[in-house]
Amino acid sequence: MVEFALVIPILLLLVFGIIEAGRLLFLYSAVLSSSREAARYGSAAGELSGSLRYYADCDGIRNAAMRIGRFAGVSPTDISISYDHGPTSSSPFAICPLAADEQIALADRVIVQVVSTWQPLLPLVNFQPVPISAITRRTIIKDVAIEGTPPSPIIPTIAFVESEQTTDEGVGQLKIIMQLTAATDKTVSVPFSLDGTAIPGVDYTVSSSPVVILPGYTTGEITVNITDDDIDEDTETAVLIMGSPTNAVKGSPFTHIINIEDNDDPPEVSFLLPDQSNPENVDNLALLKLSHPSSKDITVSFDTSGVALKGTDYTIPASPIVIPALDTTFPIVVDVFDDLIDEDDEPFSITLTSATNATLGNPQVHIYTIEDNDNPPEVFFTWEQQSGDETVGTMTVEVQLSIESSKDITVPLHLGGTATRDVDYTIDLTPLYIPPGDTTASVVINVLPDLDDLEEDETITLMIQNPTNASRGIPFKHTATITSDAMMPEAFFANASQDSSSMDDSRLEVKVLLSAAWSDDVTVFFTFAGTATKDVDYTVNATQVVIPAGGASASIFVKIYDDAIDEYDETIEIIMGDPTNATKGNPNIHTITIPDNDPEPNLYFTSSGQTADEDAGTITITAQLNVISGKDVTVPFLVFGSATEGAGNDYTISVSPLVILAGGTSVDIQVEILDDDIIEMDEDVVVTLDTPTNAVLSSPSTHTVMIKDNEPNCPTPTGLPYFGTNTNRNLLFWDLQSADPIVPTNLSEVTIHWPTGADANISSITFGSTIYSGSSPPPFLAVNTPNPLWSGAFDTRQMVFVFDASPKPVSGDFYQIIATFEGCSPINGIIPSE
């Protein structure tokens, strides 16, 4: 008992020591195996579902460690995962999970450290917990390529959650969600572009492209801020279009449409001001305004009325007018005619009547007053004096205005002179009246003859007193002399010549003057000459004019026709005849020069090219003017191309240059194609217009004639068809040779006959390229579509018929091939079946 008592503690201590040593060994083994299993998992090649790599699967690595580590009391927090760049690394460069900018490269290692603690079960002594740690490093097998086997990675698909939505423009902010079908260990970048009727930066703003989805996440979003403007507009669309993502596949829907509905009322349209007044030498605007912008064109109709006359006193754009989208003001341009007529101020009104895409606001009426800026006209005698004998009968005294007036004008006259009223003459001294729009008035002096030849000359003087609505001009005194030897005045042109280019329009005035007043009407006759053609280049309103008694001048008017013909300058000669009651003075010929104002016509070919067979004979190339010309147009041209010019070669052509005569519009270049018997390539003749005279070179200025060779390039067999040997026993060959190795030919049809008992179908036919593919059973196959089956040039080439099995010989039967090339007789090859 004593011995036992002494030995039992030692035995117990030994047993517990063995147990603790075994437990310590187990814990170390478990921790080491745990880190190894975890590192083995993390270094594995390939990807998990959703493109998640093993080395980035933090939970998977920890679960692999926990499968054994849990027996050693290891918890997930006791497992650390990091990465280094291989054995030469001094320290890890990242821990799991990897950040978005951290990537694993080839030869990088995964490092798994597992930590546990050991403490005796029986605390015989005060033992502190002892850490047990195992670190395993394994090179990551990032990429494995198996030759001949394509990889099949599982790449997630990304798409918009919704394809379309509708919102009010006052909604503010929208979130557009993109979603992956599965998480991935890679950063997914999704670019996008914008389209639609809405304008980025104006109708909305959007977060920047691309959308970035970090590893482990499945959604990304685009932020769209809708602009709540005050513009009346139609529903607009903002279309977000997904581009090509990285580390994901574009799915459907890959577009997202935002329909932005407008929340604004149509604007009101009205005049900015109710009225305005401006002098007639000032053009101005009647300005329209909108209460707020609109994205639609607004059409506004209006009427005008008032004292001022449209087309006479002012012009204004035709109704309706269109206010362009987004404009908030628009001018109605009032172009006032600044005349020289003394008149009262003239108002007129512009009244808005209707509007589309808008409503009418106030004011709807704008009163525009045209203030007159002209002084009253001057009134004066046309002639300062005149004379006539006692037998003249009457003498007419004319007064005229410096310019017409819109007001009534009265001209009182004062009478004087040496002649005695009611003895030598009679006169009505009632004030002269010039109505609005007229510029002259006259009073008649009735001369009374007294048959006294010895009487001295007598005078009658008339003096203008204070006129109404006019001022007195010079001369304001007229002296009429009654004499016995009055001489007739001379009639002459005011100018010897003029140029129509100095006129604002095509109506020219030719004025005839008298050297002095005469008591009778003076008639002046004219004839016409010159290079211009009457009633073609011009017309005149009369062939004679009458200067009334007492008058100073008369005019004829020449209307010039503005044609579109480039021509030389032309002249009109107006030749004065012998007038009545006057003599012909100088100048008595008036010359009008009509400078041409038309550009030179355009010269071009009527087409840029044509194709002709070699046996076509003569073909025509037409050079044409866009308008006729009054001048001869010289048409030079140059000739190029692969065809050879000259007798005995490929063609002959008209000699350059040709001429389009004045009044003509075109000229033909004749190309005679020479037909030879040579197999050759198609050739071309390139005719290019050179710089013409009296015309401008236009497009097309080059015309290409393609000469198609009419001698077919007909291939011929070099021998009979034949079968291959050994592994080619299912191939039937036929060797063909071309007549010319550089001239293309077209294969139109291929037919083959082979025995029904051959137990083989034709699977393909090739002639440089495949012309048939399928499975055709015997005994006949014809291939003729598309047409041509093959086109090109060759020297020698094989036609190969591929059977799906080696054909069996059939006694008494045959194989026959017929090939037809365009323009050629069919060629035939036949061999017996056996």
PDB file of N, CA, C and O in Angstrom, residues 602-625:
ATOM      1  N   ASN A 602     -22.253  76.226-117.334  1.00  0.00           N
ATOM      2  CA  ASN A 602     -21.467  75.081-116.896  1.00  0.00           C
ATOM      3  C   ASN A 602     -21.385  74.055-118.018  1.00  0.00           C
ATOM      4  O   ASN A 602     -22.388  73.755-118.670  1.00  0.00           O
ATOM      5  N   LEU A 603     -20.206  73.518-118.228  1.00  0.00           N
ATOM      6  CA  LEU A 603     -19.982  72.480-119.242  1.00  0.00           C
ATOM      7  C   LEU A 603     -19.678  71.175-118.525  1.00  0.00           C
ATOM      8  O   LEU A 603     -18.818  71.128-117.644  1.00  0.00           O
ATOM      9  N   TYR A 604     -20.362  70.114-118.922  1.00  0.00           N
ATOM     10  CA  TYR A 604     -20.167  68.821-118.268  1.00  0.00           C
ATOM     11  C   TYR A 604     -20.635  67.708-119.198  1.00  0.00           C
ATOM     12  O   TYR A 604     -21.334  67.950-120.192  1.00  0.00           O
ATOM     13  N   PHE A 605     -20.239  66.489-118.891  1.00  0.00           N
ATOM     14  CA  PHE A 605     -20.736  65.327-119.619  1.00  0.00           C
ATOM     15  C   PHE A 605     -22.122  64.966-119.083  1.00  0.00           C
ATOM     16  O   PHE A 605     -22.396  65.111-117.890  1.00  0.00           O
ATOM     17  N   THR A 606     -22.979  64.467-119.964  1.00  0.00           N
ATOM     18  CA  THR A 606     -24.318  64.072-119.531  1.00  0.00           C
ATOM     19  C   THR A 606     -24.300  62.832-118.667  1.00  0.00           C
ATOM     20  O   THR A 606     -25.262  62.549-117.950  1.00  0.00           O
ATOM     21  N   SER A 607     -23.217  62.059-118.698  1.00  0.00           N
ATOM     22  CA  SER A 607     -23.072  60.905-117.808  1.00  0.00           C
ATOM     23  C   SER A 607     -21.588  60.681-117.569  1.00  0.00           C
ATOM     24  O   SER A 607     -20.738  61.168-118.319  1.00  0.00           O
ATOM     25  N   SER A 608     -21.289  59.945-116.501  1.00  0.00           N
ATOM     26  CA  SER A 608     -19.893  59.713-116.142  1.00  0.00           C
ATOM     27  C   SER A 608     -19.326  58.472-116.797  1.00  0.00           C
ATOM     28  O   SER A 608     -18.123  58.235-116.711  1.00  0.00           O
ATOM     29  N   GLY A 609     -20.158  57.680-117.461  1.00  0.00           N
ATOM     30  CA  GLY A 609     -19.598  56.495-118.100  1.00  0.00           C
ATOM     31  C   GLY A 609     -20.647  55.662-118.792  1.00  0.00           C
ATOM     32  O   GLY A 609     -21.856  55.860-118.637  1.00  0.00           O
ATOM     33  N   GLN A 610     -20.181  54.720-119.601  1.00  0.00           N
ATOM     34  CA  GLN A 610     -21.055  53.772-120.275  1.00  0.00           C
ATOM     35  C   GLN A 610     -20.231  52.535-120.625  1.00  0.00           C
ATOM     36  O   GLN A 610     -19.002  52.558-120.615  1.00  0.00           O
ATOM     37  N   THR A 611     -20.938  51.459-120.871  1.00  0.00           N
ATOM     38  CA  THR A 611     -20.297  50.201-121.240  1.00  0.00           C
ATOM     39  C   THR A 611     -20.790  49.803-122.623  1.00  0.00           C
ATOM     40  O   THR A 611     -21.981  49.891-122.917  1.00  0.00           O
ATOM     41  N   ALA A 612     -19.865  49.368-123.461  1.00  0.00           N
ATOM     42  CA  ALA A 612     -20.218  48.982-124.829  1.00  0.00           C
ATOM     43  C   ALA A 612     -19.454  47.723-125.202  1.00  0.00           C
ATOM     44  O   ALA A 612     -18.298  47.535-124.806  1.00  0.00           O
ATOM     45  N   ASP A 613     -20.120  46.850-125.943  1.00  0.00           N
ATOM     46  CA  ASP A 613     -19.438  45.674-126.473  1.00  0.00           C
ATOM     47  C   ASP A 613     -18.469  46.094-127.568  1.00  0.00           C
ATOM     48  O   ASP A 613     -18.606  47.144-128.201  1.00  0.00           O
ATOM     49  N   GLU A 614     -17.504  45.230-127.815  1.00  0.00           N
ATOM     50  CA  GLU A 614     -16.463  45.524-128.791  1.00  0.00           C
ATOM     51  C   GLU A 614     -17.028  45.693-130.201  1.00  0.00           C
ATOM     52  O   GLU A 614     -16.458  46.387-131.034  1.00  0.00           O
ATOM     53  N   ASP A 615     -18.200  45.091-130.454  1.00  0.00           N
ATOM     54  CA  ASP A 615     -18.811  45.186-131.781  1.00  0.00           C
ATOM     55  C   ASP A 615     -19.915  46.242-131.818  1.00  0.00           C
ATOM     56  O   ASP A 615     -20.766  46.230-132.701  1.00  0.00           O
ATOM     57  N   ALA A 616     -19.904  47.174-130.878  1.00  0.00           N
ATOM     58  CA  ALA A 616     -20.977  48.172-130.796  1.00  0.00           C
ATOM     59  C   ALA A 616     -20.894  49.202-131.917  1.00  0.00           C
ATOM     60  O   ALA A 616     -21.862  49.914-132.178  1.00  0.00           O
ATOM     61  N   GLY A 617     -19.753  49.348-132.551  1.00  0.00           N
ATOM     62  CA  GLY A 617     -19.628  50.340-133.616  1.00  0.00           C
ATOM     63  C   GLY A 617     -19.292  51.700-133.043  1.00  0.00           C
ATOM     64  O   GLY A 617     -18.351  51.852-132.267  1.00  0.00           O
ATOM     65  N   THR A 618     -20.101  52.702-133.424  1.00  0.00           N
ATOM     66  CA  THR A 618     -19.844  54.072-132.981  1.00  0.00           C
ATOM     67  C   THR A 618     -20.752  54.408-131.806  1.00  0.00           C
ATOM     68  O   THR A 618     -21.965  54.199-131.872  1.00  0.00           O
ATOM     69  N   ILE A 619     -20.172  54.926-130.733  1.00  0.00           N
ATOM     70  CA  ILE A 619     -20.954  55.387-129.579  1.00  0.00           C
ATOM     71  C   ILE A 619     -20.716  56.881-129.402  1.00  0.00           C
ATOM     72  O   ILE A 619     -19.743  57.448-129.916  1.00  0.00           O
ATOM     73  N   THR A 620     -21.610  57.502-128.668  1.00  0.00           N
ATOM     74  CA  THR A 620     -21.598  58.959-128.534  1.00  0.00           C
ATOM     75  C   THR A 620     -21.391  59.346-127.080  1.00  0.00           C
ATOM     76  O   THR A 620     -22.027  58.790-126.180  1.00  0.00           O
ATOM     77  N   ILE A 621     -20.496  60.305-126.867  1.00  0.00           N
ATOM     78  CA  ILE A 621     -20.314  60.948-125.562  1.00  0.00           C
ATOM     79  C   ILE A 621     -20.756  62.396-125.720  1.00  0.00           C
ATOM     80  O   ILE A 621     -20.247  63.115-126.583  1.00  0.00           O
ATOM     81  N   THR A 622     -21.726  62.830-124.921  1.00  0.00           N
ATOM     82  CA  THR A 622     -22.301  64.161-125.092  1.00  0.00           C
ATOM     83  C   THR A 622     -21.785  65.105-124.018  1.00  0.00           C
ATOM     84  O   THR A 622     -21.894  64.826-122.822  1.00  0.00           O
ATOM     85  N   ALA A 623     -21.207  66.238-124.472  1.00  0.00           N
ATOM     86  CA  ALA A 623     -20.838  67.341-123.582  1.00  0.00           C
ATOM     87  C   ALA A 623     -21.950  68.382-123.669  1.00  0.00           C
ATOM     88  O   ALA A 623     -22.393  68.745-124.758  1.00  0.00           O
ATOM     89  N   GLN A 624     -22.414  68.860-122.529  1.00  0.00           N
ATOM     90  CA  GLN A 624     -23.626  69.676-122.495  1.00  0.00           C
ATOM     91  C   GLN A 624     -23.435  70.919-121.646  1.00  0.00           C
ATOM     92  O   GLN A 624     -22.664  70.930-120.684  1.00  0.00           O
ATOM     93  N   LEU A 625     -24.151  71.995-122.025  1.00  0.00           N
ATOM     94  CA  LEU A 625     -24.217  73.216-121.230  1.00  0.00           C
ATOM     95  C   LEU A 625     -25.495  73.190-120.408  1.00  0.00           C
ATOM     96  O   LEU A 625     -26.528  72.683-120.852  1.00  0.00           O
TER      97      LEU A 625
END
